[in-house]
Amino acid sequence: MSDAIVDRAMFHTDNAYYLPAAKITGHRWFQNTVSHTAFRGFGGPQGMMLAEQMLDDVARAVGRDPLSVRLANLYSPQRGMTTPYHQQVEGFAMQRIIGELVDSSQYWQRREAISAFNKSAQRMVRGLALTPVKFGISFTAQFLNQAGALVHVYTDGSVQVNHGGTEMGQGLHTKIGQIAAAELGVELDAIVVTASRTDKVPNTSPTAASSGTDLNGQATRAACETIRQRLQEFVAETYNCTPSQVQLKAGQVIWPSGQQSFAELVQAAYLARISLSSTGYYSTPKIYYDRDKGAGHPFYYYTCGAAVTEVEVDRLTGMYKVSRTDILHDAGASINPAIDIGQIEGAYVQGMGWLTTEELVWGDDGRLQSNSGATYKIPAVGDTPAEFNVALLENSSNHEATIYHSKAVGEPPFMYAISVWSALRDAIYQAGNRQCNPQLDTPATPERVLWAMQQAKGETS
């Protein structure tokens, strides 16, 4: 798994920035600890961290606000739209996203207020950061970008869908059900989505790479389209009209001279020996990558967004809290905004844990010592931002032909939590009288924050 993770880390070292002179090299190292496995982001967060630290450090070195340096280095038609691995960045709405987020979060007004607070406060210090995310969507292993589905329509009008994706609480089955309902023109209550089974849909790809809905949604749509076309042709032949004149919507089937319920149509089609079952298949187009040349088109498209985070840090203890977070995410034409917003909120908090509290401590014998809830701290409800504003970019649509032109929402929001780490570094920089770039290792526990603050103030070597 190391090869794929390092590849994705390298693919995301540019994040949202045009870096024409970049040379990116990845190394795989043997370690004396146990093997690890995949985690949300799969190398992408590690690559993005490099980009964001670099931009922060450059901004402080030249005496500018980090946001202005980020804006100056974004991919743009004027600067360039080609990644270090020679893929063209298309459908890139980052300028619009940041512009709207700066306004809605009142970034510049809060920057001034925070500066005034830090000059007068004796014990507490505040930090603010805006960080963007550009995350490539697709498995970098080309063969994994495929999916199948099996759809049955029963004579009572109910529909069963089985697909290759695994539901793990992310709302995949709900979205698949919505797709099937939309394609067959029935209510969502008529759809039953069953758990993935290889005796129904074989050779399934992992539910990973933020592609669960993209792949399985398209496969489900293909199966439903086949059944719908059969039903439309049956009605057209029976009632002397064309298939294009037959509409399936809201549980009804309508043609120029009449209408009936979907269940009645299905019963009639069954009696006429029309097949009411179909498989569907989908494979993502345009994907290829030559590792030897370091060039290609490994991603079908990019999901973008940005986050603004404000933190408040205790100068004496290093303890801190996340006061406010504002996120704007481009989900394209979202299939289910409520699910997408929930995924964004959860991913952000999970990312906070990764960057601030979840510390892996290994003994000299290679055993994991932080192996329980007492020694490995995951975020709790109390760790979430006191003010948490999440929105989807309005009037957006994926330029690629994804399912209903939606965009992925699984992994990209995890990296919005980089704004927490950047905001902590900003607070440390302010506490150190803006003298040097803070060196803050992750996870940024209060102890590490305190050490970084002492170092920034010249109190430690």
Short mmCIF file of N, CA and C in Angstrom, two decimals, residues 59-218:
data_model
loop_
_atom_site.label_atom_id
_atom_site.label_comp_id
_atom_site.label_asym_id
_atom_site.label_seq_id
_atom_site.Cartn_x
_atom_site.Cartn_y
_atom_site.Cartn_z
N ALA A 59 4.93 33.71 3.43
CA ALA A 59 4.19 34.92 3.77
C ALA A 59 4.85 35.66 4.92
N ARG A 60 5.25 34.93 5.95
CA ARG A 60 5.87 35.59 7.10
C ARG A 60 7.25 36.13 6.75
N ALA A 61 7.94 35.43 5.87
CA ALA A 61 9.28 35.88 5.47
C ALA A 61 9.22 37.20 4.71
N VAL A 62 8.14 37.41 3.95
CA VAL A 62 8.03 38.65 3.16
C VAL A 62 7.11 39.67 3.83
N GLY A 63 6.61 39.35 5.04
CA GLY A 63 5.80 40.30 5.79
C GLY A 63 4.41 40.53 5.24
N ARG A 64 3.81 39.49 4.67
CA ARG A 64 2.46 39.61 4.14
C ARG A 64 1.52 38.65 4.85
N ASP A 65 0.23 38.95 4.76
CA ASP A 65 -0.76 38.02 5.32
C ASP A 65 -0.74 36.73 4.50
N PRO A 66 -0.77 35.57 5.15
CA PRO A 66 -0.71 34.31 4.40
C PRO A 66 -1.78 34.18 3.33
N LEU A 67 -2.97 34.75 3.55
CA LEU A 67 -4.02 34.64 2.54
C LEU A 67 -3.62 35.33 1.25
N SER A 68 -2.99 36.48 1.34
CA SER A 68 -2.59 37.20 0.12
C SER A 68 -1.56 36.41 -0.67
N VAL A 69 -0.67 35.71 0.02
CA VAL A 69 0.32 34.88 -0.68
C VAL A 69 -0.36 33.67 -1.31
N ARG A 70 -1.32 33.10 -0.62
CA ARG A 70 -2.07 31.97 -1.20
C ARG A 70 -2.79 32.40 -2.47
N LEU A 71 -3.46 33.53 -2.41
CA LEU A 71 -4.20 34.01 -3.58
C LEU A 71 -3.26 34.27 -4.76
N ALA A 72 -2.07 34.74 -4.47
CA ALA A 72 -1.13 35.07 -5.54
C ALA A 72 -0.56 33.83 -6.21
N ASN A 73 -0.68 32.67 -5.56
CA ASN A 73 -0.07 31.46 -6.10
C ASN A 73 -1.07 30.40 -6.55
N LEU A 74 -2.37 30.71 -6.51
CA LEU A 74 -3.37 29.74 -6.95
C LEU A 74 -3.23 29.43 -8.43
N TYR A 75 -3.68 28.23 -8.80
CA TYR A 75 -3.82 27.93 -10.22
C TYR A 75 -4.75 28.97 -10.85
N SER A 76 -4.37 29.46 -12.01
CA SER A 76 -5.21 30.42 -12.72
C SER A 76 -4.82 30.40 -14.19
N PRO A 77 -5.72 30.81 -15.08
CA PRO A 77 -5.37 30.86 -16.50
C PRO A 77 -4.18 31.78 -16.77
N GLN A 78 -4.01 32.81 -15.93
CA GLN A 78 -2.92 33.75 -16.13
C GLN A 78 -1.58 33.14 -15.70
N ARG A 79 -1.56 32.42 -14.58
CA ARG A 79 -0.31 31.86 -14.08
C ARG A 79 -0.03 30.49 -14.69
N GLY A 80 -1.04 29.66 -14.76
CA GLY A 80 -0.86 28.31 -15.28
C GLY A 80 -1.87 27.36 -14.66
N MET A 81 -2.24 26.33 -15.40
CA MET A 81 -3.24 25.36 -14.95
C MET A 81 -2.72 23.93 -15.09
N THR A 82 -1.40 23.75 -15.12
CA THR A 82 -0.82 22.43 -15.30
C THR A 82 -0.14 21.98 -14.02
N THR A 83 -0.50 20.80 -13.54
CA THR A 83 0.08 20.27 -12.31
C THR A 83 1.50 19.78 -12.55
N PRO A 84 2.26 19.54 -11.49
CA PRO A 84 3.62 18.98 -11.66
C PRO A 84 3.63 17.63 -12.37
N TYR A 85 2.47 16.91 -12.39
CA TYR A 85 2.41 15.64 -13.10
C TYR A 85 1.68 15.78 -14.44
N HIS A 86 1.60 17.05 -14.91
CA HIS A 86 1.17 17.37 -16.28
C HIS A 86 -0.31 17.12 -16.55
N GLN A 87 -1.14 17.13 -15.53
CA GLN A 87 -2.59 17.10 -15.75
C GLN A 87 -3.11 18.53 -15.73
N GLN A 88 -4.00 18.84 -16.66
CA GLN A 88 -4.62 20.15 -16.69
C GLN A 88 -5.69 20.24 -15.60
N VAL A 89 -5.69 21.34 -14.86
CA VAL A 89 -6.69 21.58 -13.82
C VAL A 89 -7.89 22.25 -14.49
N GLU A 90 -9.02 21.57 -14.49
CA GLU A 90 -10.22 22.09 -15.15
C GLU A 90 -11.35 22.23 -14.12
N GLY A 91 -12.29 23.10 -14.43
CA GLY A 91 -13.42 23.30 -13.52
C GLY A 91 -12.99 23.81 -12.16
N PHE A 92 -11.97 24.65 -12.14
CA PHE A 92 -11.33 25.10 -10.89
C PHE A 92 -12.01 26.37 -10.41
N ALA A 93 -12.80 26.27 -9.36
CA ALA A 93 -13.58 27.41 -8.86
C ALA A 93 -12.98 28.03 -7.61
N MET A 94 -11.68 27.81 -7.38
CA MET A 94 -11.09 28.22 -6.11
C MET A 94 -11.13 29.72 -5.88
N GLN A 95 -10.90 30.51 -6.92
CA GLN A 95 -10.96 31.96 -6.75
C GLN A 95 -12.34 32.38 -6.25
N ARG A 96 -13.37 31.80 -6.84
CA ARG A 96 -14.73 32.13 -6.41
C ARG A 96 -14.98 31.64 -4.99
N ILE A 97 -14.54 30.42 -4.69
CA ILE A 97 -14.75 29.85 -3.36
C ILE A 97 -14.11 30.72 -2.29
N ILE A 98 -12.85 31.07 -2.49
CA ILE A 98 -12.16 31.88 -1.48
C ILE A 98 -12.79 33.26 -1.38
N GLY A 99 -13.16 33.84 -2.52
CA GLY A 99 -13.80 35.15 -2.48
C GLY A 99 -15.07 35.15 -1.66
N GLU A 100 -15.93 34.15 -1.88
CA GLU A 100 -17.18 34.06 -1.13
C GLU A 100 -16.92 33.74 0.34
N LEU A 101 -15.94 32.88 0.60
CA LEU A 101 -15.65 32.51 1.99
C LEU A 101 -15.03 33.67 2.76
N VAL A 102 -14.17 34.44 2.12
CA VAL A 102 -13.60 35.62 2.77
C VAL A 102 -14.71 36.57 3.20
N ASP A 103 -15.70 36.75 2.34
CA ASP A 103 -16.82 37.64 2.67
C ASP A 103 -17.69 37.05 3.78
N SER A 104 -18.10 35.79 3.63
CA SER A 104 -19.02 35.20 4.61
C SER A 104 -18.38 35.01 5.98
N SER A 105 -17.09 34.77 6.01
CA SER A 105 -16.40 34.57 7.29
C SER A 105 -15.86 35.87 7.87
N GLN A 106 -15.97 36.96 7.10
CA GLN A 106 -15.43 38.27 7.51
C GLN A 106 -13.95 38.16 7.86
N TYR A 107 -13.21 37.52 6.97
CA TYR A 107 -11.81 37.21 7.26
C TYR A 107 -11.00 38.46 7.59
N TRP A 108 -11.05 39.47 6.74
CA TRP A 108 -10.19 40.63 6.95
C TRP A 108 -10.60 41.43 8.18
N GLN A 109 -11.90 41.54 8.43
CA GLN A 109 -12.35 42.23 9.64
C GLN A 109 -11.88 41.50 10.89
N ARG A 110 -11.98 40.18 10.86
CA ARG A 110 -11.55 39.40 12.01
C ARG A 110 -10.03 39.44 12.17
N ARG A 111 -9.31 39.50 11.07
CA ARG A 111 -7.86 39.62 11.16
C ARG A 111 -7.48 40.88 11.92
N GLU A 112 -8.15 41.98 11.61
CA GLU A 112 -7.88 43.23 12.33
C GLU A 112 -8.26 43.13 13.80
N ALA A 113 -9.43 42.51 14.07
CA ALA A 113 -9.88 42.36 15.46
C ALA A 113 -8.93 41.47 16.25
N ILE A 114 -8.43 40.41 15.63
CA ILE A 114 -7.51 39.50 16.31
C ILE A 114 -6.19 40.21 16.60
N SER A 115 -5.71 41.01 15.66
CA SER A 115 -4.47 41.75 15.89
C SER A 115 -4.62 42.70 17.07
N ALA A 116 -5.77 43.36 17.15
CA ALA A 116 -6.01 44.27 18.27
C ALA A 116 -6.10 43.50 19.59
N PHE A 117 -6.77 42.35 19.56
CA PHE A 117 -6.89 41.53 20.77
C PHE A 117 -5.51 41.07 21.25
N ASN A 118 -4.69 40.60 20.33
CA ASN A 118 -3.38 40.07 20.71
C ASN A 118 -2.46 41.14 21.29
N LYS A 119 -2.65 42.38 20.87
CA LYS A 119 -1.83 43.46 21.41
C LYS A 119 -2.19 43.81 22.84
N SER A 120 -3.46 43.57 23.20
CA SER A 120 -3.91 43.97 24.54
C SER A 120 -4.02 42.82 25.53
N ALA A 121 -4.25 41.60 25.04
CA ALA A 121 -4.45 40.46 25.94
C ALA A 121 -3.11 40.02 26.54
N GLN A 122 -3.13 39.69 27.82
CA GLN A 122 -1.92 39.27 28.50
C GLN A 122 -1.70 37.77 28.44
N ARG A 123 -2.77 37.00 28.59
CA ARG A 123 -2.61 35.55 28.71
C ARG A 123 -2.99 34.80 27.44
N MET A 124 -4.07 35.21 26.79
CA MET A 124 -4.56 34.49 25.63
C MET A 124 -4.04 35.12 24.34
N VAL A 125 -3.91 34.31 23.32
CA VAL A 125 -3.52 34.80 22.01
C VAL A 125 -4.35 34.06 20.96
N ARG A 126 -4.74 34.77 19.93
CA ARG A 126 -5.60 34.19 18.90
C ARG A 126 -4.87 34.08 17.56
N GLY A 127 -5.30 33.10 16.78
CA GLY A 127 -4.75 32.89 15.45
C GLY A 127 -5.85 32.64 14.46
N LEU A 128 -5.58 32.95 13.19
CA LEU A 128 -6.58 32.80 12.13
C LEU A 128 -5.88 32.28 10.88
N ALA A 129 -6.55 31.40 10.16
CA ALA A 129 -5.97 30.87 8.93
C ALA A 129 -7.06 30.48 7.96
N LEU A 130 -6.80 30.70 6.68
CA LEU A 130 -7.64 30.20 5.60
C LEU A 130 -6.78 29.28 4.74
N THR A 131 -7.21 28.04 4.60
CA THR A 131 -6.47 27.10 3.76
C THR A 131 -7.41 26.47 2.73
N PRO A 132 -6.96 26.36 1.49
CA PRO A 132 -7.77 25.74 0.44
C PRO A 132 -7.49 24.25 0.33
N VAL A 133 -8.35 23.56 -0.40
CA VAL A 133 -8.17 22.13 -0.68
C VAL A 133 -8.52 21.88 -2.14
N LYS A 134 -7.61 21.24 -2.84
CA LYS A 134 -7.87 20.72 -4.20
C LYS A 134 -7.50 19.24 -4.16
N PHE A 135 -8.50 18.38 -4.24
CA PHE A 135 -8.26 16.95 -4.04
C PHE A 135 -8.68 16.17 -5.28
N GLY A 136 -7.77 15.36 -5.80
CA GLY A 136 -8.05 14.57 -6.99
C GLY A 136 -8.96 13.39 -6.70
N ILE A 137 -9.97 13.20 -7.55
CA ILE A 137 -10.96 12.15 -7.34
C ILE A 137 -10.78 11.05 -8.38
N SER A 138 -10.49 9.88 -7.89
CA SER A 138 -10.35 8.62 -8.63
C SER A 138 -9.33 7.77 -7.90
N PHE A 139 -9.42 6.47 -8.09
CA PHE A 139 -8.32 5.60 -7.68
C PHE A 139 -7.15 5.87 -8.62
N THR A 140 -5.96 5.98 -8.06
CA THR A 140 -4.80 6.16 -8.94
C THR A 140 -4.43 4.86 -9.65
N ALA A 141 -4.89 3.73 -9.12
CA ALA A 141 -4.78 2.45 -9.84
C ALA A 141 -5.97 2.37 -10.80
N GLN A 142 -5.72 2.45 -12.08
CA GLN A 142 -6.78 2.60 -13.07
C GLN A 142 -7.84 1.51 -12.99
N PHE A 143 -7.44 0.26 -12.76
CA PHE A 143 -8.38 -0.85 -12.83
C PHE A 143 -9.44 -0.80 -11.74
N LEU A 144 -9.19 -0.07 -10.67
CA LEU A 144 -10.17 0.00 -9.58
C LEU A 144 -11.33 0.93 -9.89
N ASN A 145 -11.20 1.73 -10.92
CA ASN A 145 -12.24 2.71 -11.25
C ASN A 145 -13.35 2.08 -12.09
N GLN A 146 -14.05 1.12 -11.50
CA GLN A 146 -15.17 0.45 -12.15
C GLN A 146 -16.14 -0.03 -11.08
N ALA A 147 -17.39 -0.20 -11.48
CA ALA A 147 -18.41 -0.64 -10.52
C ALA A 147 -19.56 -1.31 -11.26
N GLY A 148 -20.27 -2.16 -10.54
CA GLY A 148 -21.44 -2.83 -11.08
C GLY A 148 -22.63 -2.67 -10.16
N ALA A 149 -23.81 -2.92 -10.69
CA ALA A 149 -25.04 -2.85 -9.91
C ALA A 149 -26.04 -3.85 -10.47
N LEU A 150 -26.96 -4.27 -9.63
CA LEU A 150 -28.03 -5.19 -10.01
C LEU A 150 -29.34 -4.62 -9.48
N VAL A 151 -30.30 -4.41 -10.38
CA VAL A 151 -31.58 -3.81 -10.00
C VAL A 151 -32.72 -4.74 -10.39
N HIS A 152 -33.61 -4.99 -9.42
CA HIS A 152 -34.81 -5.79 -9.66
C HIS A 152 -36.04 -4.91 -9.40
N VAL A 153 -37.01 -4.98 -10.29
CA VAL A 153 -38.31 -4.34 -10.06
C VAL A 153 -39.33 -5.45 -9.87
N TYR A 154 -40.08 -5.38 -8.78
CA TYR A 154 -41.06 -6.41 -8.46
C TYR A 154 -42.46 -5.97 -8.88
N THR A 155 -43.35 -6.94 -8.99
CA THR A 155 -44.68 -6.66 -9.55
C THR A 155 -45.54 -5.76 -8.68
N ASP A 156 -45.14 -5.55 -7.43
CA ASP A 156 -45.89 -4.60 -6.59
C ASP A 156 -45.35 -3.18 -6.73
N GLY A 157 -44.37 -3.00 -7.61
CA GLY A 157 -43.80 -1.67 -7.83
C GLY A 157 -42.60 -1.36 -6.96
N SER A 158 -42.22 -2.27 -6.10
CA SER A 158 -41.03 -2.04 -5.27
C SER A 158 -39.77 -2.37 -6.07
N VAL A 159 -38.66 -1.80 -5.62
CA VAL A 159 -37.39 -1.93 -6.35
C VAL A 159 -36.29 -2.31 -5.37
N GLN A 160 -35.49 -3.30 -5.77
CA GLN A 160 -34.33 -3.67 -4.96
C GLN A 160 -33.06 -3.36 -5.74
N VAL A 161 -32.12 -2.71 -5.07
CA VAL A 161 -30.85 -2.34 -5.69
C VAL A 161 -29.71 -2.95 -4.89
N ASN A 162 -28.80 -3.60 -5.60
CA ASN A 162 -27.56 -4.05 -4.98
C ASN A 162 -26.41 -3.49 -5.81
N HIS A 163 -25.40 -3.01 -5.13
CA HIS A 163 -24.27 -2.40 -5.84
C HIS A 163 -22.98 -2.76 -5.13
N GLY A 164 -21.87 -2.36 -5.70
CA GLY A 164 -20.57 -2.78 -5.18
C GLY A 164 -20.02 -1.95 -4.06
N GLY A 165 -20.74 -0.94 -3.61
CA GLY A 165 -20.25 -0.07 -2.54
C GLY A 165 -20.65 -0.57 -1.17
N THR A 166 -19.84 -0.23 -0.18
CA THR A 166 -20.11 -0.60 1.21
C THR A 166 -20.62 0.60 1.98
N GLU A 167 -21.77 0.44 2.61
CA GLU A 167 -22.32 1.49 3.47
C GLU A 167 -21.65 1.41 4.83
N MET A 168 -21.01 2.49 5.23
CA MET A 168 -20.34 2.53 6.54
C MET A 168 -20.75 3.77 7.32
N GLY A 169 -21.97 4.24 7.04
CA GLY A 169 -22.47 5.41 7.74
C GLY A 169 -22.33 6.70 6.97
N GLN A 170 -21.78 6.63 5.77
CA GLN A 170 -21.54 7.85 4.99
C GLN A 170 -22.72 8.27 4.13
N GLY A 171 -23.80 7.48 4.13
CA GLY A 171 -24.99 7.84 3.37
C GLY A 171 -24.98 7.35 1.94
N LEU A 172 -24.10 6.42 1.61
CA LEU A 172 -24.01 5.92 0.24
C LEU A 172 -25.31 5.27 -0.20
N HIS A 173 -25.89 4.40 0.64
CA HIS A 173 -27.12 3.72 0.26
C HIS A 173 -28.26 4.71 0.02
N THR A 174 -28.29 5.77 0.81
CA THR A 174 -29.34 6.78 0.62
C THR A 174 -29.21 7.44 -0.74
N LYS A 175 -27.99 7.81 -1.11
CA LYS A 175 -27.78 8.44 -2.42
C LYS A 175 -28.09 7.47 -3.55
N ILE A 176 -27.69 6.21 -3.40
CA ILE A 176 -27.99 5.21 -4.44
C ILE A 176 -29.51 5.06 -4.57
N GLY A 177 -30.21 5.03 -3.44
CA GLY A 177 -31.66 4.95 -3.47
C GLY A 177 -32.28 6.15 -4.18
N GLN A 178 -31.74 7.34 -3.93
CA GLN A 178 -32.23 8.53 -4.60
C GLN A 178 -32.04 8.45 -6.12
N ILE A 179 -30.88 7.93 -6.52
CA ILE A 179 -30.59 7.80 -7.95
C ILE A 179 -31.57 6.83 -8.61
N ALA A 180 -31.78 5.68 -7.97
CA ALA A 180 -32.72 4.70 -8.52
C ALA A 180 -34.13 5.27 -8.59
N ALA A 181 -34.54 5.98 -7.54
CA ALA A 181 -35.88 6.58 -7.53
C ALA A 181 -36.03 7.61 -8.64
N ALA A 182 -35.01 8.41 -8.85
CA ALA A 182 -35.07 9.43 -9.89
C ALA A 182 -35.13 8.81 -11.28
N GLU A 183 -34.36 7.77 -11.51
CA GLU A 183 -34.30 7.15 -12.83
C GLU A 183 -35.59 6.40 -13.17
N LEU A 184 -36.22 5.80 -12.16
CA LEU A 184 -37.44 5.02 -12.41
C LEU A 184 -38.71 5.82 -12.15
N GLY A 185 -38.55 7.05 -11.66
CA GLY A 185 -39.71 7.90 -11.45
C GLY A 185 -40.60 7.43 -10.32
N VAL A 186 -40.02 6.90 -9.25
CA VAL A 186 -40.81 6.43 -8.11
C VAL A 186 -40.37 7.17 -6.86
N GLU A 187 -41.13 7.00 -5.79
CA GLU A 187 -40.77 7.61 -4.52
C GLU A 187 -39.62 6.82 -3.88
N LEU A 188 -38.85 7.50 -3.05
CA LEU A 188 -37.71 6.86 -2.39
C LEU A 188 -38.15 5.68 -1.53
N ASP A 189 -39.36 5.75 -0.98
CA ASP A 189 -39.87 4.66 -0.14
C ASP A 189 -40.00 3.35 -0.90
N ALA A 190 -40.07 3.42 -2.22
CA ALA A 190 -40.23 2.20 -3.03
C ALA A 190 -38.91 1.48 -3.25
N ILE A 191 -37.80 2.12 -2.87
CA ILE A 191 -36.46 1.57 -3.14
C ILE A 191 -35.90 0.90 -1.90
N VAL A 192 -35.38 -0.30 -2.06
CA VAL A 192 -34.64 -0.99 -1.01
C VAL A 192 -33.23 -1.23 -1.53
N VAL A 193 -32.24 -0.68 -0.83
CA VAL A 193 -30.84 -0.88 -1.20
C VAL A 193 -30.26 -1.90 -0.23
N THR A 194 -29.78 -3.00 -0.76
CA THR A 194 -29.28 -4.08 0.09
C THR A 194 -27.76 -4.03 0.19
N ALA A 195 -27.25 -4.66 1.24
CA ALA A 195 -25.81 -4.66 1.49
C ALA A 195 -25.05 -5.36 0.37
N SER A 196 -23.86 -4.87 0.10
CA SER A 196 -23.03 -5.43 -0.97
C SER A 196 -22.79 -6.92 -0.76
N ARG A 197 -23.00 -7.69 -1.83
CA ARG A 197 -22.77 -9.14 -1.81
C ARG A 197 -22.12 -9.54 -3.12
N THR A 198 -21.03 -10.28 -3.04
CA THR A 198 -20.33 -10.64 -4.27
C THR A 198 -21.04 -11.72 -5.06
N ASP A 199 -22.10 -12.35 -4.50
CA ASP A 199 -22.88 -13.27 -5.32
C ASP A 199 -23.94 -12.52 -6.12
N LYS A 200 -24.06 -11.23 -5.90
CA LYS A 200 -24.96 -10.39 -6.71
C LYS A 200 -24.16 -9.47 -7.63
N VAL A 201 -23.20 -8.77 -7.06
CA VAL A 201 -22.30 -7.92 -7.85
C VAL A 201 -20.88 -8.35 -7.55
N PRO A 202 -20.22 -9.03 -8.48
CA PRO A 202 -18.89 -9.58 -8.21
C PRO A 202 -17.78 -8.56 -8.47
N ASN A 203 -16.60 -8.92 -8.00
CA ASN A 203 -15.37 -8.17 -8.33
C ASN A 203 -15.50 -6.69 -7.99
N THR A 204 -15.97 -6.41 -6.79
CA THR A 204 -16.20 -5.02 -6.40
C THR A 204 -14.89 -4.32 -6.05
N SER A 205 -14.82 -3.04 -6.37
CA SER A 205 -13.69 -2.21 -5.96
C SER A 205 -13.91 -1.75 -4.53
N PRO A 206 -12.85 -1.37 -3.83
CA PRO A 206 -13.03 -0.84 -2.47
C PRO A 206 -13.92 0.40 -2.48
N THR A 207 -14.63 0.59 -1.39
CA THR A 207 -15.38 1.83 -1.23
C THR A 207 -14.41 2.84 -0.65
N ALA A 208 -13.68 3.49 -1.51
CA ALA A 208 -12.58 4.36 -1.11
C ALA A 208 -12.33 5.37 -2.21
N ALA A 209 -11.29 6.19 -2.00
CA ALA A 209 -10.90 7.21 -2.99
C ALA A 209 -12.02 8.20 -3.27
N SER A 210 -12.93 8.36 -2.31
CA SER A 210 -14.05 9.31 -2.44
C SER A 210 -14.90 9.04 -3.67
N SER A 211 -14.90 7.79 -4.12
CA SER A 211 -15.55 7.47 -5.40
C SER A 211 -16.78 6.59 -5.26
N GLY A 212 -17.25 6.35 -4.03
CA GLY A 212 -18.36 5.42 -3.83
C GLY A 212 -19.61 5.79 -4.61
N THR A 213 -20.02 7.05 -4.52
CA THR A 213 -21.21 7.48 -5.25
C THR A 213 -20.93 7.64 -6.73
N ASP A 214 -19.76 8.18 -7.07
CA ASP A 214 -19.42 8.36 -8.48
C ASP A 214 -19.50 7.04 -9.25
N LEU A 215 -18.90 5.99 -8.70
CA LEU A 215 -18.84 4.71 -9.40
C LEU A 215 -20.16 3.96 -9.32
N ASN A 216 -20.61 3.70 -8.10
CA ASN A 216 -21.80 2.86 -7.91
C ASN A 216 -23.08 3.58 -8.31
N GLY A 217 -23.08 4.91 -8.19
CA GLY A 217 -24.23 5.66 -8.65
C GLY A 217 -24.42 5.56 -10.15
N GLN A 218 -23.33 5.64 -10.88
CA GLN A 218 -23.42 5.51 -12.34
C GLN A 218 -23.82 4.11 -12.76
#
